[in-house]
Coordinates of C-alpha atoms in Angstrom, one line a residue:
M163 CA 21.5 0.2 50.3
T164 CA 20.1 -0.1 46.8
S165 CA 21.5 -1.8 43.8
S166 CA 21.5 -0.6 40.5
V167 CA 18.7 -1.8 38.4
Q168 CA 18.4 -1.9 34.5
S169 CA 15.1 -2.0 32.7
V170 CA 14.5 -5.2 30.5
P171 CA 12.0 -6.6 28.1
L172 CA 9.2 -9.2 29.6
P173 CA 10.3 -12.5 28.7
P174 CA 8.1 -15.0 26.9
V175 CA 5.8 -17.4 29.1
A176 CA 4.3 -20.7 28.1
A177 CA 0.8 -20.9 27.6
E178 CA 0.3 -23.2 30.1
V179 CA 2.0 -21.1 32.9
V180 CA -0.4 -18.2 32.1
A181 CA -3.3 -20.3 32.1
G182 CA -2.4 -22.1 35.3
A183 CA -2.1 -18.5 37.0
V184 CA -5.3 -17.0 35.9
E185 CA -7.1 -20.1 36.8
S186 CA -6.1 -20.2 40.2
L187 CA -7.6 -16.6 40.8
T188 CA -10.8 -16.2 42.7
S189 CA -13.7 -14.9 41.3
R190 CA -13.4 -11.4 42.6
L191 CA -9.9 -11.0 41.7
S192 CA -10.9 -12.4 38.2
K193 CA -12.8 -9.5 37.6
K194 CA -9.6 -7.0 38.2
L195 CA -7.3 -9.0 36.2
D196 CA -7.9 -7.0 32.9
A197 CA -7.2 -3.6 34.6
A198 CA -4.4 -5.1 36.5
I199 CA -2.5 -6.3 33.3
E200 CA -2.8 -2.6 31.9
R201 CA -1.5 -1.4 35.1
F202 CA 1.4 -3.6 35.9
G203 CA 2.2 -4.0 32.4
A204 CA 3.2 -0.6 32.1
V205 CA 5.7 -0.8 34.7
P206 CA 9.4 -1.2 33.4
P207 CA 10.8 -4.7 34.7
T208 CA 14.2 -4.6 35.9
K209 CA 17.1 -7.0 36.1
G210 CA 18.7 -6.5 39.7
A211 CA 15.7 -4.8 41.5
P212 CA 16.2 -2.8 44.5
D213 CA 17.0 -4.2 47.6
G214 CA 18.0 -7.5 45.8
E215 CA 14.7 -8.6 44.9
G216 CA 14.8 -10.8 41.9
E217 CA 18.5 -11.1 41.7
G218 CA 19.3 -13.2 38.7
G219 CA 16.0 -12.7 37.3
I220 CA 13.7 -10.2 36.0
S221 CA 11.7 -8.5 38.4
V222 CA 8.1 -6.3 38.4
R223 CA 7.3 -3.9 41.3
C224 CA 3.6 -4.2 41.8
G225 CA 3.5 -2.4 45.1
E226 CA 5.4 -1.5 48.5
D227 CA 5.3 -5.1 49.6
A228 CA 4.5 -7.1 46.0
V229 CA 7.5 -7.8 43.6
V230 CA 6.7 -10.3 40.9
I231 CA 10.2 -12.3 39.8
L232 CA 10.5 -14.0 36.9
S233 CA 13.5 -16.5 36.5
P234 CA 13.4 -17.7 32.5
G235 CA 15.2 -20.8 31.8
P236 CA 18.1 -21.3 29.2
S237 CA 15.8 -20.4 26.4
G238 CA 15.0 -17.0 27.7
T239 CA 11.4 -18.8 28.2
V240 CA 9.2 -19.1 31.6
T241 CA 8.1 -22.6 30.9
D242 CA 7.3 -23.7 34.7
S243 CA 5.2 -22.2 37.2
A244 CA 8.2 -22.5 39.7
Q245 CA 10.2 -20.1 37.4
A246 CA 7.6 -17.2 38.2
R247 CA 6.9 -16.2 41.9
C248 CA 5.5 -13.0 43.7
T249 CA 6.7 -11.9 47.4
C250 CA 2.9 -10.9 48.6
L251 CA 1.4 -12.9 50.9
L252 CA -1.5 -14.3 48.6
A253 CA 1.2 -15.9 46.4
P254 CA 1.1 -17.8 44.2
R255 CA -2.8 -17.3 43.8
C256 CA -2.3 -13.6 43.6
L257 CA -3.3 -10.9 41.2
H258 CA 0.2 -9.7 40.6
L259 CA 1.5 -13.0 39.4
A260 CA -1.4 -13.4 37.0
A261 CA -1.2 -9.7 35.9
V262 CA 2.4 -9.7 34.9
L263 CA 2.3 -13.0 33.3
G264 CA -0.3 -11.9 31.4
A265 CA 1.4 -9.0 30.1
C266 CA 4.3 -11.1 29.0
P267 CA 4.9 -12.3 25.5
V268 CA 3.2 -15.8 24.8
A269 CA 5.9 -18.3 23.9
D270 CA 5.8 -20.7 20.9
P271 CA 6.5 -24.3 22.0
E272 CA 9.9 -25.1 22.7
S273 CA 11.7 -27.4 20.2
A274 CA 15.4 -28.5 20.0
P275 CA 16.7 -27.7 16.4
E276 CA 18.7 -30.6 15.1
S277 CA 21.9 -29.4 13.0
A278 CA 23.6 -31.7 10.7
D279 CA 26.0 -32.8 13.4
G280 CA 23.5 -34.3 15.4
G281 CA 23.7 -31.3 17.9
T282 CA 21.0 -28.7 18.6
G283 CA 20.7 -24.9 18.6
D284 CA 21.7 -24.6 15.0
T285 CA 20.2 -21.4 14.3
G286 CA 20.7 -18.9 11.2
G287 CA 19.3 -15.7 12.4
T288 CA 15.4 -15.7 12.7
E289 CA 13.2 -13.0 13.0
G290 CA 11.6 -14.6 16.3
P291 CA 9.5 -17.6 17.0
E292 CA 8.1 -19.4 14.3
G293 CA 4.8 -21.0 13.8
N294 CA 4.0 -24.4 12.6
G295 CA 4.7 -24.9 8.8
S296 CA 2.0 -27.5 7.9
P297 CA -0.2 -26.8 5.1
A298 CA -3.7 -25.7 5.6
P299 CA -7.1 -27.0 3.7
V300 CA -8.4 -25.7 0.7
T301 CA -12.0 -25.0 0.3
T302 CA -14.2 -25.0 -2.8
D303 CA -15.2 -22.2 -4.6
A304 CA -18.4 -21.8 -2.5
G305 CA -16.1 -21.2 0.5
T306 CA -16.9 -24.7 2.1
P307 CA -14.1 -26.9 3.5
A308 CA -12.9 -29.5 1.0
S309 CA -10.3 -32.2 1.2
V310 CA -7.0 -31.3 2.6
E311 CA -4.3 -31.2 -0.4
P312 CA -0.7 -31.5 0.6
G313 CA 0.8 -28.1 0.4
T314 CA 4.9 -27.3 -1.1
S315 CA 7.4 -25.7 0.6
A316 CA 11.0 -24.9 0.2
A317 CA 12.4 -28.1 1.6
P318 CA 11.7 -31.4 -0.1
T319 CA 8.6 -33.0 0.7
T320 CA 7.6 -36.6 1.7
P321 CA 4.5 -38.4 0.3
A322 CA 1.5 -37.7 2.2
A323 CA 0.4 -40.2 4.8
P324 CA -3.4 -41.5 4.5
A325 CA -5.6 -40.2 6.7
A326 CA -6.6 -41.8 9.6
R327 CA -9.5 -41.5 12.3
L328 CA -8.4 -39.6 15.4
S329 CA -8.2 -40.8 18.7
P330 CA -11.0 -40.0 21.3
A331 CA -8.3 -37.9 23.4
R332 CA -7.6 -35.8 20.3
I333 CA -11.0 -35.7 19.4
T334 CA -12.0 -33.9 22.8
A335 CA -9.0 -31.9 22.7
A336 CA -10.1 -30.4 19.6
S337 CA -13.6 -29.8 20.8
G338 CA -12.3 -28.2 23.9
L339 CA -10.2 -25.8 21.6
W340 CA -13.3 -25.1 19.2
S341 CA -15.5 -24.3 22.3
A342 CA -12.9 -21.8 23.8
A343 CA -12.3 -20.2 20.0
T344 CA -16.3 -19.8 19.6
A345 CA -16.5 -18.1 22.9
V346 CA -13.6 -15.6 21.9
L347 CA -15.4 -14.9 18.6
A348 CA -18.9 -14.5 20.2
A349 CA -17.0 -12.0 22.9
G350 CA -15.4 -9.9 20.4
V351 CA -12.2 -8.2 20.9
P352 CA -13.6 -5.9 23.7
A353 CA -15.1 -8.8 25.9
A354 CA -12.0 -11.3 25.1
G355 CA -9.8 -10.1 27.9
A356 CA -7.6 -12.0 30.1
I357 CA -10.0 -14.7 31.3
P358 CA -11.4 -16.0 27.8
Q359 CA -7.6 -15.9 26.6
A360 CA -6.6 -18.0 29.3
E361 CA -9.1 -20.6 28.4
L362 CA -7.7 -20.3 25.1
L363 CA -4.3 -20.9 26.2
R364 CA -5.2 -23.6 28.3
A365 CA -6.9 -25.4 25.4
A366 CA -4.1 -24.8 23.1
H367 CA -1.8 -26.4 25.5
T368 CA -4.3 -29.4 25.8
A369 CA -4.1 -29.7 22.0
R370 CA -0.1 -29.5 22.2
L371 CA -0.3 -32.8 24.5
A372 CA -2.7 -34.3 22.3
G373 CA -0.1 -33.9 19.3
L374 CA -2.5 -31.2 17.5
H375 CA 0.2 -29.1 16.2
R376 CA -1.4 -27.0 13.8
A377 CA -4.5 -26.1 15.8
E378 CA -2.3 -25.0 18.9
A379 CA -0.4 -22.7 16.6
A380 CA -3.3 -21.3 15.3
A381 CA -4.8 -20.9 18.8
L382 CA -1.6 -18.9 19.8
R383 CA -1.7 -16.6 16.9
V384 CA -5.1 -15.5 17.9
V385 CA -4.4 -14.8 21.6
R386 CA -1.3 -12.6 20.1
G387 CA -3.7 -10.9 17.7
L388 CA -6.1 -10.1 20.7
R389 CA -3.5 -8.6 22.9
E390 CA -2.6 -6.5 20.0
A391 CA -5.9 -5.4 19.1
R392 CA -6.9 -4.8 22.9
V393 CA -3.7 -2.4 23.6
G394 CA -3.7 -0.8 20.1
H395 CA -0.5 -2.1 18.7
A396 CA 0.9 0.0 15.9
G397 CA 1.5 -3.4 14.2
H398 CA -1.9 -4.9 14.5
R399 CA -4.2 -5.6 11.5
L400 CA -7.7 -6.7 12.0
A401 CA -7.7 -8.6 8.7
D402 CA -4.5 -10.8 10.5
L403 CA -6.9 -11.7 13.6
V404 CA -9.7 -12.5 11.3
A405 CA -7.3 -14.8 9.3
A406 CA -5.9 -16.4 12.6
L407 CA -9.3 -17.0 14.1
R408 CA -10.7 -18.2 10.7
E409 CA -7.8 -20.9 10.5
L410 CA -8.4 -22.1 14.1
L411 CA -12.2 -22.5 13.8
L412 CA -11.9 -24.7 10.6
T413 CA -9.0 -26.7 11.8
T414 CA -10.6 -27.3 15.1
R415 CA -14.1 -27.9 13.4
L416 CA -12.6 -30.6 11.0
L417 CA -10.5 -32.1 13.8
A418 CA -13.4 -32.5 16.2
A419 CA -15.3 -34.3 13.2
G420 CA -12.6 -36.9 13.5
G421 CA -10.6 -35.7 10.3
G422 CA -7.0 -37.4 11.0
S423 CA -5.1 -36.2 7.9
P424 CA -1.3 -35.3 8.6
E425 CA -1.9 -32.0 7.0
L426 CA -4.9 -31.3 9.3
I427 CA -2.9 -32.2 12.5
G428 CA 0.1 -30.6 11.7
T429 CA 4.0 -31.2 12.7
A430 CA 6.0 -29.9 15.4
R431 CA 8.1 -26.9 14.4
R432 CA 11.6 -28.6 12.9
G433 CA 14.9 -27.4 13.4
Y434 CA 17.8 -27.9 10.5
R435 CA 18.0 -31.0 8.7
P436 CA 20.9 -32.1 6.5
G437 CA 20.9 -30.6 3.0
G438 CA 24.2 -31.9 1.6
A439 CA 26.2 -30.4 -1.2
L440 CA 24.7 -27.1 -2.6
R441 CA 25.7 -24.4 -4.8
V442 CA 23.6 -21.2 -4.7
H443 CA 23.7 -18.0 -6.4
G444 CA 22.5 -14.7 -5.3
V445 CA 19.3 -13.1 -6.4
C446 CA 18.6 -10.2 -4.1
R447 CA 18.5 -8.7 -0.5
E448 CA 15.5 -7.8 1.2
P449 CA 15.3 -5.5 4.7
V450 CA 13.2 -7.1 7.3
I451 CA 11.3 -4.7 9.9
S452 CA 8.8 -6.5 11.9
A453 CA 6.1 -4.7 14.4
T454 CA 7.9 -6.4 17.2
G455 CA 11.3 -4.6 17.0
Y456 CA 13.0 -6.9 15.0
G457 CA 15.2 -5.6 12.2
G458 CA 17.9 -7.2 9.5
V459 CA 18.4 -8.6 6.0
V460 CA 17.4 -11.7 4.3
T461 CA 19.5 -12.7 1.3
H462 CA 17.5 -15.0 -1.3
L463 CA 19.5 -17.3 -3.2
V464 CA 18.7 -20.1 -5.9
S465 CA 20.1 -23.4 -6.4
D466 CA 21.3 -24.9 -9.7
D467 CA 18.2 -27.3 -9.6
N468 CA 15.8 -24.1 -9.1
R469 CA 15.3 -24.6 -5.3
W470 CA 14.9 -21.4 -3.4
F471 CA 17.0 -20.8 0.0
S472 CA 17.7 -17.8 2.2
V473 CA 20.3 -16.6 4.6
A474 CA 18.9 -14.5 7.4
D475 CA 20.4 -12.0 9.7
V476 CA 17.4 -10.5 11.9
K477 CA 17.7 -9.6 15.5
P478 CA 16.3 -6.9 18.0
G479 CA 16.9 -3.4 16.5
G480 CA 14.1 -2.2 14.3
S481 CA 14.7 -0.1 11.0
A482 CA 18.4 1.2 12.2
R483 CA 19.5 -2.4 12.1
A484 CA 17.7 -3.3 8.9
R485 CA 19.4 -0.3 7.3
G486 CA 22.8 -1.3 9.2
A487 CA 22.4 -4.9 8.2
A488 CA 23.0 -4.3 4.5
K489 CA 26.7 -5.5 4.7
A490 CA 26.3 -7.7 7.5
P491 CA 28.8 -10.6 7.7
V492 CA 27.2 -13.9 6.2
T493 CA 27.4 -16.7 8.9
V494 CA 27.2 -20.0 6.6
G495 CA 30.6 -21.9 7.2
A496 CA 34.0 -20.0 7.4
T497 CA 33.1 -17.9 4.5
V498 CA 34.2 -14.4 4.9
L499 CA 31.6 -13.0 3.0
D500 CA 28.7 -10.1 3.8
H501 CA 25.3 -9.8 2.7
A502 CA 26.0 -7.6 -0.3
Q503 CA 28.6 -9.6 -1.8
L504 CA 26.4 -12.6 -1.3
S505 CA 23.4 -11.0 -3.1
R506 CA 25.8 -10.8 -6.2
G507 CA 27.7 -13.8 -5.8
G508 CA 27.2 -17.3 -4.7
L509 CA 28.3 -20.0 -2.5
L510 CA 29.6 -23.6 -2.7
I511 CA 28.1 -25.6 0.3
N512 CA 29.3 -29.1 2.0
G513 CA 27.3 -30.3 4.9
A514 CA 24.9 -27.8 4.6
T515 CA 21.8 -27.6 7.1
V516 CA 18.8 -26.5 5.8
S517 CA 15.4 -25.6 7.8
P518 CA 11.8 -26.6 6.5
D519 CA 11.5 -23.0 4.9
G520 CA 14.7 -23.3 3.0
R521 CA 16.7 -21.1 5.4
L522 CA 20.6 -22.0 5.5
G523 CA 22.1 -22.9 9.0
S524 CA 25.5 -22.6 10.1
G525 CA 26.4 -25.7 12.1
K526 CA 29.7 -26.9 13.0
G527 CA 30.0 -29.3 10.2
V528 CA 29.1 -26.8 7.3
R529 CA 32.1 -25.7 5.0
S530 CA 31.5 -23.1 2.2
S531 CA 33.5 -20.9 -0.1
P532 CA 32.3 -18.1 -2.3
V533 CA 31.6 -18.4 -6.1
A534 CA 31.1 -16.0 -8.8
G535 CA 27.8 -14.6 -9.1
L536 CA 25.4 -15.3 -12.2
P537 CA 23.2 -12.6 -13.9
W538 CA 19.8 -12.7 -14.0
S539 CA 19.8 -13.5 -17.6
S540 CA 21.5 -17.0 -17.3
G541 CA 21.5 -20.1 -15.3
P542 CA 19.0 -20.8 -12.9
I543 CA 18.0 -17.4 -12.2
A544 CA 16.7 -16.8 -15.9
A545 CA 13.9 -19.4 -15.2
L546 CA 12.2 -16.7 -13.0
F547 CA 11.4 -14.8 -16.3
A548 CA 10.4 -17.6 -18.4
R549 CA 6.8 -17.3 -17.4
R550 CA 4.0 -14.9 -17.7
P551 CA 3.2 -13.5 -14.6
A552 CA -0.4 -14.5 -14.8
E553 CA 0.6 -18.2 -15.0
T554 CA 2.8 -18.0 -12.2
V555 CA 0.5 -15.7 -9.9
A556 CA -2.5 -18.4 -11.0
E557 CA -0.3 -21.0 -9.5
L558 CA 0.7 -19.5 -6.4
L559 CA -2.9 -18.3 -5.4
S560 CA -4.8 -21.5 -6.7
T561 CA -2.2 -23.7 -4.3
A562 CA -3.2 -21.4 -1.2
A563 CA -6.6 -20.2 -1.9
G564 CA -8.7 -20.4 1.1
T565 CA -5.9 -21.2 3.5
G566 CA -4.7 -20.1 6.7
E567 CA -1.3 -18.1 7.8
E568 CA 0.6 -21.6 7.2
Q569 CA 0.5 -20.8 3.4
S570 CA 1.6 -17.5 3.3
A571 CA 5.0 -18.4 2.6
R572 CA 3.9 -20.1 -0.6
I573 CA 2.1 -16.7 -1.8
G574 CA 5.3 -15.1 -0.7
E575 CA 7.5 -16.6 -3.0
L576 CA 9.4 -14.5 -5.3
I577 CA 8.3 -13.8 -9.0
G578 CA 10.1 -12.4 -11.9
C579 CA 8.5 -10.4 -14.6
D580 CA 9.8 -7.9 -17.4
L581 CA 7.4 -4.8 -17.2
V582 CA 7.5 -1.4 -19.1
I583 CA 6.9 1.6 -16.9
T584 CA 3.7 3.5 -18.1
G585 CA 3.0 6.2 -15.2
A586 CA 2.2 6.7 -11.7
V587 CA -0.4 7.4 -9.5
G588 CA 0.2 8.5 -6.1
D589 CA 2.6 6.2 -4.1
Q590 CA 1.9 3.2 -6.8
L591 CA 4.3 3.1 -10.2
L592 CA 2.2 1.6 -13.0
A593 CA 3.4 -0.7 -15.5
R594 CA 2.5 -3.6 -17.9
E595 CA 4.0 -6.6 -18.9
L596 CA 6.3 -6.3 -21.9
P597 CA 5.0 -7.4 -25.3
R598 CA 5.4 -10.8 -26.5
P599 CA 7.7 -11.6 -29.6
D600 CA 4.5 -11.7 -31.7
A601 CA 3.1 -8.4 -30.4
D602 CA 3.9 -4.8 -30.8
M603 CA 2.1 -3.5 -27.4
P604 CA 2.5 -4.1 -24.0
T605 CA 0.2 -6.8 -23.0
G606 CA -1.6 -8.2 -19.9
P607 CA -3.3 -6.3 -17.0
L608 CA -2.3 -2.9 -15.5
I609 CA 0.2 -3.8 -12.8
R610 CA 0.6 -1.8 -9.7
L611 CA 4.2 -1.5 -7.9
M612 CA 4.1 -0.5 -4.5
A613 CA 6.8 -0.2 -2.2
A614 CA 7.8 -3.6 -0.2
H615 CA 8.9 -1.5 2.9
P616 CA 7.7 2.2 2.8
H617 CA 9.8 2.9 5.9
P618 CA 11.7 6.2 5.5
D619 CA 15.0 5.0 6.3
L620 CA 15.0 2.3 3.2
A621 CA 15.4 3.1 -0.2
H622 CA 12.2 1.5 -1.6
T623 CA 10.0 4.6 -2.2
A624 CA 12.7 6.7 -3.6
N625 CA 13.6 4.3 -6.2
L626 CA 10.1 4.0 -7.5
R627 CA 9.7 7.5 -7.5
R628 CA 13.0 7.6 -9.7
L629 CA 11.6 4.9 -12.1
A630 CA 8.5 6.9 -12.6
T631 CA 10.4 9.7 -13.9
R632 CA 10.8 7.4 -17.2
P633 CA 7.5 6.4 -18.8
G634 CA 8.8 3.7 -21.3
L635 CA 11.5 2.4 -19.3
R636 CA 11.8 -1.4 -19.7
V637 CA 12.8 -3.0 -16.3
R638 CA 13.1 -6.3 -15.1
V639 CA 11.6 -7.1 -11.5
V640 CA 12.0 -9.6 -8.8
G641 CA 9.4 -9.2 -6.3
R642 CA 6.3 -10.8 -4.3
I643 CA 2.6 -10.1 -5.2
D644 CA 0.3 -8.7 -2.9
P645 CA -2.6 -11.2 -2.3
D646 CA -4.8 -8.6 -0.9
R647 CA -4.8 -6.2 -3.8
A648 CA -5.8 -6.3 -7.4
A649 CA -2.8 -7.2 -9.7
T650 CA -0.2 -5.4 -7.3
L651 CA 3.7 -6.3 -6.9
R652 CA 6.0 -5.6 -4.0
P653 CA 9.5 -5.6 -6.1
L654 CA 12.6 -6.2 -3.9
A655 CA 15.1 -5.6 -6.9
V656 CA 15.4 -4.5 -10.5
G657 CA 17.6 -4.9 -13.3
P658 CA 18.1 -4.1 -17.2
V659 CA 16.2 -6.2 -19.9
P660 CA 18.6 -7.7 -22.2
G661 CA 18.3 -6.7 -25.8
T662 CA 17.1 -2.9 -25.7
E663 CA 18.4 0.4 -24.8
A664 CA 15.3 1.6 -22.9
T665 CA 16.5 0.0 -19.9
L666 CA 18.5 0.6 -16.8
R667 CA 22.3 1.1 -17.0
L668 CA 23.7 -0.1 -14.0
P669 CA 27.5 -0.4 -12.7
P670 CA 29.2 -3.5 -13.4
E671 CA 30.0 -4.0 -9.9
W672 CA 26.1 -4.3 -9.2
L673 CA 26.0 -7.1 -11.5
D674 CA 22.9 -5.9 -13.6
R675 CA 20.9 -5.6 -10.4
A676 CA 19.9 -3.0 -7.8
D677 CA 18.3 -4.1 -4.2
L678 CA 15.2 -1.5 -3.8
G679 CA 15.7 -1.3 -0.3
Y680 CA 19.5 -0.5 -0.3
D681 CA 20.8 0.5 -3.5
R682 CA 19.9 4.0 -4.6
L683 CA 19.1 4.7 -8.2
Q684 CA 20.6 7.8 -9.7
G685 CA 19.9 9.6 -12.7
A686 CA 22.9 8.3 -14.5
H687 CA 21.3 4.8 -13.9
L688 CA 18.3 5.6 -16.5
P689 CA 18.3 5.9 -20.4
P690 CA 17.9 9.3 -21.9
P691 CA 14.2 10.4 -22.1
D692 CA 14.5 10.1 -26.0
V693 CA 15.5 6.7 -25.8
C694 CA 12.4 5.5 -24.1
P695 CA 9.5 4.8 -26.7
P696 CA 6.4 7.0 -25.9
T697 CA 3.6 5.2 -23.9
A698 CA -0.1 6.2 -24.1
P699 CA -1.5 7.8 -20.9
E700 CA -2.7 5.0 -18.3
R701 CA -6.4 5.4 -17.4
T702 CA -7.0 3.2 -14.1
G703 CA -10.4 2.0 -14.2
P704 CA -12.5 0.1 -11.4
D705 CA -10.6 -1.8 -9.0
M706 CA -11.7 -5.6 -9.3
L707 CA -11.0 -6.2 -5.6
A708 CA -11.7 -2.9 -3.8
D709 CA -14.7 -1.8 -5.9
S710 CA -16.3 -5.4 -5.7
P711 CA -19.6 -5.8 -3.6
V712 CA -17.8 -8.2 -1.5
W713 CA -16.6 -5.5 0.8
R714 CA -19.8 -5.9 2.3
V715 CA -19.0 -9.1 3.6
R716 CA -15.7 -8.4 4.7
R717 CA -17.1 -5.5 6.7
L718 CA -19.5 -8.0 8.5
T719 CA -17.0 -10.7 9.1
E720 CA -14.5 -8.0 10.6
L721 CA -17.3 -6.3 12.7
A722 CA -18.0 -9.9 14.3
V723 CA -14.5 -9.9 15.3
A724 CA -13.9 -6.4 16.5
G725 CA -17.2 -6.1 18.0
G726 CA -18.4 -9.6 18.8
R727 CA -22.0 -11.2 18.4
R728 CA -23.7 -8.4 19.9
A729 CA -22.5 -5.9 17.5
V730 CA -23.7 -8.0 14.4
A731 CA -26.9 -8.4 16.2
E732 CA -27.3 -4.9 16.5
S733 CA -26.3 -4.3 13.0
A734 CA -29.0 -6.7 11.7
R735 CA -32.0 -5.2 13.8
G736 CA -30.9 -1.8 12.1
G737 CA -31.6 -3.2 8.7
G738 CA -28.0 -3.4 7.7
S739 CA -27.9 -7.1 6.8
R740 CA -31.2 -6.9 4.6
G741 CA -29.3 -3.9 2.5
D742 CA -26.1 -5.7 2.1
A743 CA -27.9 -8.9 1.0
A744 CA -29.8 -6.8 -1.5
A745 CA -27.0 -5.4 -2.9
L746 CA -25.1 -8.7 -3.0
R747 CA -27.7 -10.1 -4.9
A748 CA -28.4 -7.5 -7.2
T749 CA -24.7 -7.7 -8.5
G750 CA -24.6 -11.8 -8.7
F751 CA -23.1 -12.5 -5.5
H752 CA -26.1 -14.9 -4.5
T753 CA -24.1 -17.1 -2.3
A754 CA -22.4 -14.4 -0.3
A755 CA -26.0 -12.9 0.2
E756 CA -27.2 -16.3 1.8
L757 CA -24.1 -16.3 4.0
T758 CA -24.2 -13.0 5.3
G759 CA -28.2 -13.1 5.8
A760 CA -27.3 -16.4 7.8
L761 CA -24.7 -14.8 9.9
S762 CA -27.0 -11.9 11.0
F763 CA -29.8 -14.1 11.7
E764 CA -27.9 -16.6 14.0
A765 CA -26.2 -13.6 15.8
D766 CA -29.7 -12.5 17.1
R767 CA -31.2 -16.3 17.7
R768 CA -31.5 -17.6 21.2
T769 CA -33.6 -20.8 22.2
R770 CA -35.6 -20.4 25.1
D771 CA -37.8 -22.8 27.2
T772 CA -41.0 -22.5 28.4
F773 CA -40.1 -20.0 31.1
G774 CA -38.2 -17.8 28.9
R775 CA -34.7 -18.6 30.1
I776 CA -32.1 -19.4 27.5
H777 CA -32.0 -22.7 26.6
D778 CA -29.3 -22.8 23.9
D779 CA -27.2 -19.6 23.0
G780 CA -26.6 -21.0 19.7
T781 CA -22.7 -20.1 19.9
D782 CA -22.1 -23.3 17.9
R783 CA -24.3 -22.2 15.1
Y784 CA -23.3 -18.7 14.9
A785 CA -19.3 -19.7 15.0
S786 CA -20.2 -21.9 11.9
A787 CA -22.2 -19.3 10.3
W788 CA -19.4 -16.9 10.4
L789 CA -16.7 -19.4 9.4
A790 CA -18.8 -20.1 6.3
A791 CA -19.0 -16.5 5.5
A792 CA -15.4 -15.9 6.4
F793 CA -14.1 -18.4 4.0
H794 CA -16.1 -17.8 1.3
L795 CA -15.0 -14.3 1.2
T796 CA -11.5 -15.6 1.0
S797 CA -12.2 -17.9 -1.8
T798 CA -13.8 -15.0 -3.7
E799 CA -11.1 -12.3 -2.9
R800 CA -8.7 -14.8 -4.2
A801 CA -10.4 -15.6 -7.2
L802 CA -10.8 -11.7 -8.1
V803 CA -7.3 -11.3 -7.6
Q804 CA -6.2 -14.0 -9.7
A805 CA -8.6 -12.9 -12.4
S806 CA -7.0 -9.2 -12.3
W807 CA -3.5 -10.5 -13.2
A808 CA -5.0 -12.6 -16.2
A809 CA -7.2 -9.3 -17.4
E810 CA -5.9 -8.1 -20.7

């Protein structure tokens, strides 16, 4: 008799469980592992499999006599090898088990979040497992590692502790992780299959046991990026994988050299902490659509003392849930409020719980009550528009220059500015900073406004097109800078500029703001065309970043990750490196030319003994050359983006 089955997703699996299963395979089975992961990963997992196999767990049928059964713990994660078994005769050293575990998502290290009432499990709605939030080391203008500076976060920070010499155990763990990472870099995406990934996961677990949290988090990001690249995941970006590998190599290199600063070691993922009494005011709502199938909304708030907080409601569901969550109930205390009301209102919170990134929790001891909202032109929200965009961008980029993913939250902080719409090119809305009191013409660089979320289910693109119909329109914008484009802003919300007729005319119930992802602008919300002062047609000149010769460095560093060391060596033999170096020197990028030349040279360099056998494959030197080129590229691009915001 056959029981009913229900298709379910594969559960996350701890790194050490995957590594252990792969290491137990014989050399003959190891050669078949990548093909087995692809084959068994396509089999729909079921809950309540036929014949009662896997009752109470998740099962994957790998053949007539082989069913892999996964029994996740209370957290939904497989954290022990005993929670994964196979019914075949070779278990537990079987190909089925290793392949299914290799197809499962890699779990983040488990932690027990603390709430204000001393309990655990206080969640405020998350997009998924978060990485460690420790800041990353900065680099000098030449791209070489500099002293590590403490970063900033939404939560109050404590004074940085003095650097200490690492223990031998930690140095050994960092060295092992460096070796695994350099092997992945030399192999490239095509050759970095299950075996190199398992070695990296094993080294990451060793780093976790040694307390090297930041290095472990970087290693897990690299493994996830490799898996996405190898299966052609729709959300994969090669630039993200390059950044993760760059962060991992730099961190482990400094740790292996004995550097023991707290920022370099990192901290374990922390839960919610007591935040006391807070009065927060809504600024805007932001839709969330992740490549992993999550969707929802995040409402951004600012407190009376100019600290940023957020309330999130993000769960599996993709774009449909992101659209439907616009008016989802807010779970902070017992307040009966939705995200639409909170974005234009506020909360008075007692016994608040706050995560390190500023997310408000909903523990048992949290009490809240709604308060009247503030317009953007008054209170702490007005401070957003008090500075010129170039000054704010310079502060954000200089703080995060040359760092890894840990500082992306800093770059992603919201900024505000008053702009005048001057035209449109393709999907970009062109604008300039409003003139200062002592000037008659718009000042600053040509700023490109691009949709924060171009998904057709959201209103970002349609709203930007509506704004483009009124050249000369004055508009107040809240959004994020795009660190990968010259002078580009991703707006989340807009509002009218005080003291002018040539601005938006929004309904009173919108409280002078429109969330571009949810509120749809209509013709009645715009001023008549004859009210907007005429603007000169914009002539878009060269892009300071896209048209810079550093694209040659970017192409080479990405080629090294996408194709491996052999691809870089073949490019060098074909004369590509000489042409790139000559072009870089001719345009004044002498350091970039030297670094790309060194990378190409090390890619094809082997040390052989008197019998012609490879004595030293030079993997360490090759990885060091790639790391130097990659970090110099990051620092140069950050400098170019910063300069594009300051250009007149």
